Coordinates of C-alpha atoms and ligand atoms in Angstrom, one line a residue:
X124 CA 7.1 -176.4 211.8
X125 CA 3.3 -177.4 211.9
X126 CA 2.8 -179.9 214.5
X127 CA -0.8 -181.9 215.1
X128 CA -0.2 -184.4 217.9
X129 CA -2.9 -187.4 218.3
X130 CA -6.0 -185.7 220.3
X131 CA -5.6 -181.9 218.8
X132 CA -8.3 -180.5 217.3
X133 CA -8.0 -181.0 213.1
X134 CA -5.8 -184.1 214.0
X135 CA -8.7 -186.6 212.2
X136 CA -8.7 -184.4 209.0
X137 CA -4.8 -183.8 208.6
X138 CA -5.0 -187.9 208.9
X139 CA -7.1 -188.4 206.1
X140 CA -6.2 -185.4 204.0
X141 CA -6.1 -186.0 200.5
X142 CA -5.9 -189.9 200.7
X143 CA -7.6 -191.3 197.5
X144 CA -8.9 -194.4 198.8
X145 CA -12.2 -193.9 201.1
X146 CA -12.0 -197.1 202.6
X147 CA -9.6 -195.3 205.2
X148 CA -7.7 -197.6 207.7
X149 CA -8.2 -196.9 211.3
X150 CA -4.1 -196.4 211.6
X151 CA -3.4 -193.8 213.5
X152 CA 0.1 -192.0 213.6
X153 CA 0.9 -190.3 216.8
X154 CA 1.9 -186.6 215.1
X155 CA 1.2 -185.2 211.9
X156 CA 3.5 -182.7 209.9
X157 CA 2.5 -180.4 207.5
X158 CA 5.9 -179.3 205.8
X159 CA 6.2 -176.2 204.5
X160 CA 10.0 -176.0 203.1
X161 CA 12.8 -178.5 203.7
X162 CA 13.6 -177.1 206.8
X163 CA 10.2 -178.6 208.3
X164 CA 10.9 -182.0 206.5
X165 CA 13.8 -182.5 208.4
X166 CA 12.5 -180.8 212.2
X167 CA 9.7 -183.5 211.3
X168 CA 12.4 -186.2 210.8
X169 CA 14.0 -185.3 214.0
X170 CA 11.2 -185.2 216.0
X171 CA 10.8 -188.7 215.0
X172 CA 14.0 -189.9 216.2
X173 CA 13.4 -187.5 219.2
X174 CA 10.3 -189.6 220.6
X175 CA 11.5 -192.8 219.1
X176 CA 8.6 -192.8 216.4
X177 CA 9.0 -194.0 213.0
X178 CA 8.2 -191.4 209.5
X179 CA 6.1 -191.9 207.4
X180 CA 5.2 -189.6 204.3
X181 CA 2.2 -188.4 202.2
X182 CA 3.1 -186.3 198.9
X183 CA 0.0 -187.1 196.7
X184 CA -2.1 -189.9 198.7
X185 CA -2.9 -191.9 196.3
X186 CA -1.5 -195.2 197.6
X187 CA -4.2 -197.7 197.7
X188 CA -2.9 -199.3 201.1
X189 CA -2.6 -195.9 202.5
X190 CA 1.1 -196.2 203.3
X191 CA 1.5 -193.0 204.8
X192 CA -0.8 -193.8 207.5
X193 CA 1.2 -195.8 210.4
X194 CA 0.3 -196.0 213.9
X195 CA 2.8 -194.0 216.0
X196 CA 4.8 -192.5 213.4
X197 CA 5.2 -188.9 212.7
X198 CA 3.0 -188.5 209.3
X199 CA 5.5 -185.6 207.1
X200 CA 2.6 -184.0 204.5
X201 CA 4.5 -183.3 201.9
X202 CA 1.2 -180.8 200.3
X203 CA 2.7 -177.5 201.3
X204 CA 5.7 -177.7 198.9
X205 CA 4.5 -176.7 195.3
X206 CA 7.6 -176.1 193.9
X207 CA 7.9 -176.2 189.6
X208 CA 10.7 -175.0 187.6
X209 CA 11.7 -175.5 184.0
X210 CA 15.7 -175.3 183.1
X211 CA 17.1 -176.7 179.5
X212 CA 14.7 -179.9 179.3
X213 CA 14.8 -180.5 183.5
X214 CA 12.2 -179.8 185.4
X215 CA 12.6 -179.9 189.3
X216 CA 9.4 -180.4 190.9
X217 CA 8.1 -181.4 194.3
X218 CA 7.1 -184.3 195.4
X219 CA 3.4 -183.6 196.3
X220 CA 2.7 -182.0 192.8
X221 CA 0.0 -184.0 190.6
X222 CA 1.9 -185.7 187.4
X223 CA -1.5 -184.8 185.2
X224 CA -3.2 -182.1 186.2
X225 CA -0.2 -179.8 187.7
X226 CA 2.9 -180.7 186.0
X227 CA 1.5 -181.3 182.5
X228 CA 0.2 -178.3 181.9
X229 CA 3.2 -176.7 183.3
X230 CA 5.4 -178.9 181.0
X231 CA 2.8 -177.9 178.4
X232 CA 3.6 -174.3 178.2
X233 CA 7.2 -174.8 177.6
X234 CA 6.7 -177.2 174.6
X235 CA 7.5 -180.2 177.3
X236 CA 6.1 -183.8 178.2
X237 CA 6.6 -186.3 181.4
X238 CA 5.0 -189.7 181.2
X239 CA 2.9 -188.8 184.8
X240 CA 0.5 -191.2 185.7
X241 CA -2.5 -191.9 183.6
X242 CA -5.3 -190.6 186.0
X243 CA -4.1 -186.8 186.3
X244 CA -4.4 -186.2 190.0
X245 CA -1.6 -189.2 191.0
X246 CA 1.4 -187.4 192.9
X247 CA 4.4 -188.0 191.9
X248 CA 6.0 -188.8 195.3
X249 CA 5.0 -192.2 195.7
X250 CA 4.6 -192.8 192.1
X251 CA 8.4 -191.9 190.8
X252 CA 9.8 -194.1 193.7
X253 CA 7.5 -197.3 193.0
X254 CA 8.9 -197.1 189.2
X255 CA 6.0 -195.2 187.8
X256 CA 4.0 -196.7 184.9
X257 CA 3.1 -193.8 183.0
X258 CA 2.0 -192.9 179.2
X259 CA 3.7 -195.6 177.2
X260 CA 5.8 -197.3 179.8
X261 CA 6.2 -200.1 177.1
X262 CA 8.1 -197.4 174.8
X263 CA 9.5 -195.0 177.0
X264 CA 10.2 -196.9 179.8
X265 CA 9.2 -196.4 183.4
X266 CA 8.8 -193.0 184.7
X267 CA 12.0 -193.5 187.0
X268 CA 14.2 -193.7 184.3
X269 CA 13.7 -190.4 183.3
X270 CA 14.9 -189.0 187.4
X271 CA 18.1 -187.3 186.6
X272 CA 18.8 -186.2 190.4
X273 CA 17.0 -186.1 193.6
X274 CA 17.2 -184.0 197.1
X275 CA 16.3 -185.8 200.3
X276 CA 16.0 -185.8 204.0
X277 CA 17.6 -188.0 205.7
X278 CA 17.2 -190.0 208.5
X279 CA 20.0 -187.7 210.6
X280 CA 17.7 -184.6 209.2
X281 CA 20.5 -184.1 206.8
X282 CA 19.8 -182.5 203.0
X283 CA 21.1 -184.0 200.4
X284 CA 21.5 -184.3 196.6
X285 CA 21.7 -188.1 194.7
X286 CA 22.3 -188.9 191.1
X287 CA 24.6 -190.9 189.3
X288 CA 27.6 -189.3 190.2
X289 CA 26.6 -188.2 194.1
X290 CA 25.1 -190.7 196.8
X291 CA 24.6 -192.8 193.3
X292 CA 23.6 -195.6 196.2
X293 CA 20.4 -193.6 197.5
X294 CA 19.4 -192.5 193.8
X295 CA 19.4 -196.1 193.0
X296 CA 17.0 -196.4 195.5
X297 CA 15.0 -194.2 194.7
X298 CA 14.0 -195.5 191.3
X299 CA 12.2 -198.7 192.2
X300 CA 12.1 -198.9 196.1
X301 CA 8.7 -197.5 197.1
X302 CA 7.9 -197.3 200.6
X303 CA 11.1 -199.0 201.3
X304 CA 13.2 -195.8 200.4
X305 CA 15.2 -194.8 203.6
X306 CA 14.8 -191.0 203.4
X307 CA 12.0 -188.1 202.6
X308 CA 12.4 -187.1 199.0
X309 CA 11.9 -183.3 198.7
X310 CA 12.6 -182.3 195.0
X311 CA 12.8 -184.5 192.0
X312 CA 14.5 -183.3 188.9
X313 CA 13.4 -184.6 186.1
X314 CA 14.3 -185.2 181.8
X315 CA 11.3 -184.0 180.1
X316 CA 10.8 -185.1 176.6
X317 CA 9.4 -182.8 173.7
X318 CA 5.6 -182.5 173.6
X319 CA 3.7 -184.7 171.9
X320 CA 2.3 -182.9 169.3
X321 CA -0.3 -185.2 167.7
X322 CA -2.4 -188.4 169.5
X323 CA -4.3 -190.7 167.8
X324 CA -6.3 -193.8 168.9
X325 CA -7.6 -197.3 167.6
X326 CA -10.9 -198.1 170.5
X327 CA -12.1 -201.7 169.8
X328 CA -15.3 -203.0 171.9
X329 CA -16.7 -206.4 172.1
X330 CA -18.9 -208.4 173.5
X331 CA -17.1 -210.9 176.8
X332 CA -17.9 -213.9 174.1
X333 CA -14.9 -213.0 171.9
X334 CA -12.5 -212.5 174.8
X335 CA -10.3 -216.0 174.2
X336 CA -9.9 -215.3 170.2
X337 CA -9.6 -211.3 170.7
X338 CA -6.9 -211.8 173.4
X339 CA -5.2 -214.7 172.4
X340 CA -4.8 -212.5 169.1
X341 CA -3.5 -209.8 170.9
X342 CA -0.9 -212.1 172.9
X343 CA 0.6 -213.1 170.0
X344 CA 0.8 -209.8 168.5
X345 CA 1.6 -206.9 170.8
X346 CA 5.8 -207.0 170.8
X347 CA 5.3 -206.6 167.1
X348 CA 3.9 -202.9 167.8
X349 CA 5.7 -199.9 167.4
X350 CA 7.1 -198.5 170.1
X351 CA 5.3 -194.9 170.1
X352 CA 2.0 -197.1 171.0
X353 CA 0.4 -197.5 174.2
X354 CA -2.2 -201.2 174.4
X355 CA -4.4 -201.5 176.7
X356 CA -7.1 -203.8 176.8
X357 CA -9.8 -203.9 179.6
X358 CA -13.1 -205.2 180.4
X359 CA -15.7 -202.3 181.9
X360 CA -19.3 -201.8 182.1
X361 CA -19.7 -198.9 179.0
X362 CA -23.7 -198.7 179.3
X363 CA -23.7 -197.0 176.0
X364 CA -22.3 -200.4 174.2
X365 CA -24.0 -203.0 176.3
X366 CA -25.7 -203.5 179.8
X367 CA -22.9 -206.4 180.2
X368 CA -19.2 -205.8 180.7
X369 CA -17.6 -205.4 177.4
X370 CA -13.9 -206.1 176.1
X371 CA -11.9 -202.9 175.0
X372 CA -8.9 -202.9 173.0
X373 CA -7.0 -199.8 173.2
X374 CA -4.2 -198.2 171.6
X375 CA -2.9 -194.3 171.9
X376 CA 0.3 -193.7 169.0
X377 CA 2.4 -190.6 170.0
X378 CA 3.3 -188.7 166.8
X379 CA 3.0 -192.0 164.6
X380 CA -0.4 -192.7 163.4
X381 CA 0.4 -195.3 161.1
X382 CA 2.2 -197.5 163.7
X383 CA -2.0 -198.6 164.6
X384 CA -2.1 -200.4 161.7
X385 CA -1.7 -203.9 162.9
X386 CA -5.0 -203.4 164.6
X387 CA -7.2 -204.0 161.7
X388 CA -5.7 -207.2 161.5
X389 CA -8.2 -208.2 164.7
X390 CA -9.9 -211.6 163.7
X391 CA -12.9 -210.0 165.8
X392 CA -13.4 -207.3 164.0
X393 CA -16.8 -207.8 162.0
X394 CA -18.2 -208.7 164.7
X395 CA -17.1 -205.3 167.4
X396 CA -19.4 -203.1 169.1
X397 CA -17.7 -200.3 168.0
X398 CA -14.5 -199.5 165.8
X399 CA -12.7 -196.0 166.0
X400 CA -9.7 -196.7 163.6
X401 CA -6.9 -194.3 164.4
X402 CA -9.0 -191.4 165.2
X403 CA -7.7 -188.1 166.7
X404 CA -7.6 -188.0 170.8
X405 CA -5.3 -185.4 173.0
X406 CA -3.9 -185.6 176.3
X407 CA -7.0 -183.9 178.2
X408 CA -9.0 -186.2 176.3
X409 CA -6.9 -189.2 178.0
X410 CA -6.6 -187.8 180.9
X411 CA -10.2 -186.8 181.3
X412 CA -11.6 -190.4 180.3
X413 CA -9.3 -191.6 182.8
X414 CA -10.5 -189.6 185.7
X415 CA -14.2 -190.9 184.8
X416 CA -13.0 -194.4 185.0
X417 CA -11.4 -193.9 188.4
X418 CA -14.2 -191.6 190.4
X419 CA -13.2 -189.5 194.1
X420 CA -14.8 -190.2 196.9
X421 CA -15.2 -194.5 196.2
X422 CA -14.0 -197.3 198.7
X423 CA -11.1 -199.3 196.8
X424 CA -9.6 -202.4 196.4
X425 CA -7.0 -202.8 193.6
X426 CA -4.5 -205.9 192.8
X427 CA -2.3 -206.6 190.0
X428 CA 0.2 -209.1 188.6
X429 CA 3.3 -209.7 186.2
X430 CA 1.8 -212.5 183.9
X431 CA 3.6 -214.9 182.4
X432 CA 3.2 -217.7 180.0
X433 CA 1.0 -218.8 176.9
X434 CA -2.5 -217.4 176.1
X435 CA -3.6 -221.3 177.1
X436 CA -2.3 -220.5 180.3
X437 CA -2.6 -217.2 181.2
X438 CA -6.2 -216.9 179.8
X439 CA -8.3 -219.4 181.9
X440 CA -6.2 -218.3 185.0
X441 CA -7.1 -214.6 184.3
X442 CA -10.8 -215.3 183.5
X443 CA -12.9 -214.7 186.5
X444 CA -11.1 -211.3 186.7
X445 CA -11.6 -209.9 183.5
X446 CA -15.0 -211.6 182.7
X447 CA -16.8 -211.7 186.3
X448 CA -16.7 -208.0 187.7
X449 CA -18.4 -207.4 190.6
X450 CA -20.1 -204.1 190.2
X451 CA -20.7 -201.6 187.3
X452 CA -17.8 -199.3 188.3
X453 CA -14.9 -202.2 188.4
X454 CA -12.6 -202.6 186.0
X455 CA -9.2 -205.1 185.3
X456 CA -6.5 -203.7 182.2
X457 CA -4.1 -205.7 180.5
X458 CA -1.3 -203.6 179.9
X459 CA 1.6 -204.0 177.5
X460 CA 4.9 -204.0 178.0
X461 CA 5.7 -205.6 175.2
X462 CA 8.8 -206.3 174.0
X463 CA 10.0 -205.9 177.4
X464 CA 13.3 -203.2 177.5
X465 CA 16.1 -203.7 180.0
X466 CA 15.8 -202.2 183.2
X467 CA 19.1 -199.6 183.6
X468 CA 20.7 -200.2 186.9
X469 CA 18.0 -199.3 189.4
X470 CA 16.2 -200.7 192.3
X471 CA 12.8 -201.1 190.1
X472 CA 13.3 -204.9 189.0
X473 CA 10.4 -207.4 188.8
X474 CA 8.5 -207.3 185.4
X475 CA 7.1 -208.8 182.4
X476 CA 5.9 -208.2 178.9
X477 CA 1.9 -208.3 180.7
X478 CA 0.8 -206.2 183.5
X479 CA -3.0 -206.9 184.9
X480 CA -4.6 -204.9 187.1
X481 CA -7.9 -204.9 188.4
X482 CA -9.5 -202.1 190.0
X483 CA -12.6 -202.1 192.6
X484 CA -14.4 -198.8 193.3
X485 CA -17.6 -198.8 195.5
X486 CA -19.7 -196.6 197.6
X487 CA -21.4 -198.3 200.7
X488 CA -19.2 -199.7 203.3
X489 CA -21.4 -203.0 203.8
X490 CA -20.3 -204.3 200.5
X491 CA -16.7 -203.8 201.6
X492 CA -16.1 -207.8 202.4
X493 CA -18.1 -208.8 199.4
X494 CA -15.5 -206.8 197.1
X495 CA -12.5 -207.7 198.9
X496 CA -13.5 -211.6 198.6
X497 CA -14.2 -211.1 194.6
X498 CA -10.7 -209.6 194.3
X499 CA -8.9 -212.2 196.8
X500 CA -10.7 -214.8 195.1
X501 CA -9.8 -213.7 191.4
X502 CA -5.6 -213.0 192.0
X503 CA -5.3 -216.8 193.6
X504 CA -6.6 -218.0 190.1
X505 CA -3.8 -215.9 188.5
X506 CA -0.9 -217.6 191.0
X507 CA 0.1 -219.9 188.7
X508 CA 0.8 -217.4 185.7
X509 CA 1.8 -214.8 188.0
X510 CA 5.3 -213.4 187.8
X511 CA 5.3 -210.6 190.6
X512 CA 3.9 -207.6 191.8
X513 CA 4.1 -203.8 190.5
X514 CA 4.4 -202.0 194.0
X515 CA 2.2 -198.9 193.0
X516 CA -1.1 -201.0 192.9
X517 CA -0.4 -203.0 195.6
X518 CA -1.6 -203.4 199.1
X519 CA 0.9 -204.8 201.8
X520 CA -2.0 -205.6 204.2
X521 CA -3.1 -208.3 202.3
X522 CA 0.6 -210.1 202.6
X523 CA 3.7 -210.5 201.1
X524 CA 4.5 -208.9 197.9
X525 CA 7.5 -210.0 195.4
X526 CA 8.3 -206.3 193.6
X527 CA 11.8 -207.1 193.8
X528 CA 14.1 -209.5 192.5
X529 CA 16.3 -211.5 195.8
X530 CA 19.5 -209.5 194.6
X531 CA 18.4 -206.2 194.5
X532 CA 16.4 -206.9 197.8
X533 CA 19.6 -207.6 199.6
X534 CA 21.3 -204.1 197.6
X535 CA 18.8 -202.7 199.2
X536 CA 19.2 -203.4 202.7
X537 CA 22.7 -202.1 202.4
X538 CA 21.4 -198.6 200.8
X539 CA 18.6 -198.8 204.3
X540 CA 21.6 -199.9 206.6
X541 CA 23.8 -197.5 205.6
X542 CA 21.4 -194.1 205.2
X543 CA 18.5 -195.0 208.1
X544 CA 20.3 -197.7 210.5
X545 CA 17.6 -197.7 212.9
X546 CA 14.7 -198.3 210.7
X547 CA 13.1 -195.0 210.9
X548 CA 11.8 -194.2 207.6
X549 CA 9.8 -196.4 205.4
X550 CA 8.9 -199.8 205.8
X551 CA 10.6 -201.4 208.8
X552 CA 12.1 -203.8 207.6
X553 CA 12.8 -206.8 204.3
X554 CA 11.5 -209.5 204.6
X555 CA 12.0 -212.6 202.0
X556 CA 10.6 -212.0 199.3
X557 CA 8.8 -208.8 200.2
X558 CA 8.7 -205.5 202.3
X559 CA 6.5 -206.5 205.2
X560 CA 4.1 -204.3 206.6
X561 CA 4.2 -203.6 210.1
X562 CA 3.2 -205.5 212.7
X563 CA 0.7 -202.8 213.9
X564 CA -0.2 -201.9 210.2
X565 CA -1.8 -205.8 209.5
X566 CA -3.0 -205.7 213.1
X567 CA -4.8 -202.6 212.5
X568 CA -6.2 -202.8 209.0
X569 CA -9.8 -203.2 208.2
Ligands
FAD43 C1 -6.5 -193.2 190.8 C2 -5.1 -193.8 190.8 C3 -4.5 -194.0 189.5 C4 -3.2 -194.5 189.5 N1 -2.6 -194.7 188.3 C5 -1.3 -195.1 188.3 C6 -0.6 -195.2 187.0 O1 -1.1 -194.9 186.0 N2 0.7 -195.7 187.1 C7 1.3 -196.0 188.2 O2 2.5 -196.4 188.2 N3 0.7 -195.9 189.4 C8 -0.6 -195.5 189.5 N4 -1.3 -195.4 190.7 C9 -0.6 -195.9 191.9 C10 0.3 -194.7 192.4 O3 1.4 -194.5 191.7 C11 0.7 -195.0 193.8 O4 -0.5 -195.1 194.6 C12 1.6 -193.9 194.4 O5 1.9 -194.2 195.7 C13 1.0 -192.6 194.4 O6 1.9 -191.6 194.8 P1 1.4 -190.5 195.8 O7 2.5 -189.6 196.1 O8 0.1 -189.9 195.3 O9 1.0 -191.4 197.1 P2 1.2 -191.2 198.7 O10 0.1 -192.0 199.3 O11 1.4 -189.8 199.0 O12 2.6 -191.9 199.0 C14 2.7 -193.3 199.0 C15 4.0 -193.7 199.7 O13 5.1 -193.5 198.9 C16 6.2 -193.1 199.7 N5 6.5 -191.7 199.4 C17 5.7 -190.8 198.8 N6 6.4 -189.6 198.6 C18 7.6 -189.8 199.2 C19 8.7 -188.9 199.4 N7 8.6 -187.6 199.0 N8 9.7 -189.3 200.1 C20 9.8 -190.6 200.6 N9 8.8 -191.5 200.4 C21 7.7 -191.1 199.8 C22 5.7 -193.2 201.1 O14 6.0 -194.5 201.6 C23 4.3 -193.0 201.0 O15 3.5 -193.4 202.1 C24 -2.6 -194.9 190.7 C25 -3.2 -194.7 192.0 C26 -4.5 -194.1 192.0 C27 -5.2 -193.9 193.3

């Protein structure tokens, strides 16, 4: 086992290795390690409960909040284990490989798909167990669904294997409970689907002045979609339409290319920047625009909600974020889920048929505050239309966050009480209607 204790040399990089978000908290675990096979994952896990530490994990770093960072908690980096094999439609795959740019292409060469998330480099760690919004979450469901088994570590440095029919209670978990999971996920295997084999795409830009009849328009009309389409609409700064932020409707059909009909029906229409009316796209070219749109190396602050209620409502509330962006690169989505599918029994829980999300990248640290205020200042507008919280683009440090529903909260306490009784791994602890951050974690952010 690789062990960097606080005060080696190489402890500051192993603590910000691969972390997306460059607005890096000053947390600062007391022992960092790099995990090479299983074995490591659980010598890591013991050493924790050795020194009376907590464990924290990092398989992709792409958590906004920078969960895996935790003052005096053993850090397991989950970037040594690469593992990807392909048997009869599962692949198992560890947790540290990158849902776009890894396991697609691997998936790829056997004919295969698996709704990773839309910017390539997310891991699939932290994504899986938050639910996982992936490609067309609206028609094939959240990307936990498709977990057919999982091998962890647990809390006793134990191995093993969860699915429906062994530790069904921990592979409940696993599908929904994020950071609140009480154990170190080493192998996911998952159902791949067959490959999509041809994407096309309706792009619709206008100008901010048509965003109340464009939106309430697409309100009223995005359950009636065919499943096999992904909507998205977003505001952005495209410099090539307008030197304002522009509105974009968006819609990628899977193998269906007349299911983007509906779209020409947009009482905007006549009067949009640009129309690209169900025009070949592929994966790469997806993937690749969605990398552009979320850069390396930026300062971040993201927040989303669960909306609910009529345009009437839900528009004026959600104005200041879609319309008022506070710098070139930012950018809030409108995401359909739309008509919202039943969850299967799984910790994942709190949802509705509108996820926003709005996303703030920057370069110099003194606009940090500045940003941080925008976004603070936009989500309270959206309190009284807002229905929860999607766990993946959320960041604990800025309080309480409802991502599950009270029943399943209290399911699972039982799963963390019965698997990690003394609070090792993951958060430390439910609290109403949210996992609370740490004491040291709010104390020591920003
Ligand atoms: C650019 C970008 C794009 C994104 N796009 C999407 C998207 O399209 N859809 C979506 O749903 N989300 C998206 N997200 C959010 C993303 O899913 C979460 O940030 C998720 O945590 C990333 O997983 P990770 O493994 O890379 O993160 P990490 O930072 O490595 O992990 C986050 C936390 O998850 C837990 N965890 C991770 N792995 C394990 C494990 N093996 N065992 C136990 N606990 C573990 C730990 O608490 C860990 O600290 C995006 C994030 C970024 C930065």
């Amino acid at each position: 086992m690789n062990v960097i204790y606080r005060g080696d040399p190489g402890f500051e990089e192993a603590r910000v290795d691969r972390i997306f978000n460059r607005r890096l908290s000053p947390r600062q675990p007391a022992a960092i390690v790099h995990a090479g096979c299983e074995r490591d994952v659980a010598d890591g896990v013991r050493l924790a409960v050795e020194r009376g530490w907590a464990v924290t994990v990092r398989s992709g770093g792409h958590s906004w909040a920078q969960w895996s960072l935790r003052d005096d908690a053993v850090l397991i980096d989950l970037g040594g284990l690469r593992e990807m094999t392909y048997d009869a439609g599962i692949v198992s795959v560890s947790p540290a490989v990158r849902g776009g740019s890894e396991l697609a292409p691997f998936l790829s060469a056997h004919g295969r798909f698996f709704p990773g998330g839309h910017c390539p480099t997310v891991g699939l760690g932290g994504f899986l167990l938050q639910g996982g919004q992936g490609w067309n979450a609206r028609g094939w469901g959240w990307a936990a669904e498709h977990i057919a088994a999982i091998d962890v570590v647990t809390a006793d440095g134990a191995l093993v294997h969860a699915s429906e029919e062994q530790n069904s209670d921990l592979f409940w978990a696993a599908r929904g409970a994020g950071l609140a999971f009480p154990g170190v996920v080493t192998r996911f295997h998952l159902r791949t689907m067959p490959e999509p084999r041809q994407l096309t795409q309706t792009v619709q830009a206008f100008r901010l002045d048509d965003f109340d009849e464009v939106m309430t328009w697409l309100h009223g009309m995005h359950h009636t979609v065919a499943d096999t389409v992904e909507i998205v609409a977003l505001t952005k700064t495209d410099r090539a339409l307008a030197d304002e932020p522009v509105l974009l409707v968006t819609a990628v059909a899977f193998d269906d290319p007349g299911a983007l009909a509906p779209f020409r029906d947009n009482p905007a229409l006549k009067r949009a920047l640009l129309v690209v009316d169900t025009g070949p796209t592929t994966m790469d070219e997806q993937r690749a625009r969605q990398r552009h749109d979320s850069p390396e190396g930026h300062r971040w602050e993201v927040d989303n909600a669960w909306l609910s209620g009529p345009p009437s409502a839900v528009l004026p509330a959600a104005r200041r974020v879609f319309t008022e962006l506070p710098n070139d690169k930012a950018f809030t989505i409108w995401f359909s889920m739309a008509p919202l599918r039943p969850l299967p029994d799984m910790a994942f829980s709190v949802q509705s048929e509108i996820y926003l999300a709005s996303y703030v990248p920057w370069l110099d640290p003194a606009e940090d505050a500045r940003h941080r205020e925008w976004l603070r200042a936009a989500m309270a507008d959206l309190e009284p239309v807002a229905a929860g919280r999607y766990l993946g683009d959320s960041d604990l440090d800025r309080g309480p966050v409802r991502f599950l529903t009270e029943e399943i909260r209290e399911r699972l306490r039982a799963v963390r009480a019965r698997w990690d009784p003394y609070e090792k791994i993951g958060s430390q602890g439910l609290s109403g209607d949210s996992v609370a951050p740490t004491a040291s974690s709010v104390a020591n952010s920003h």
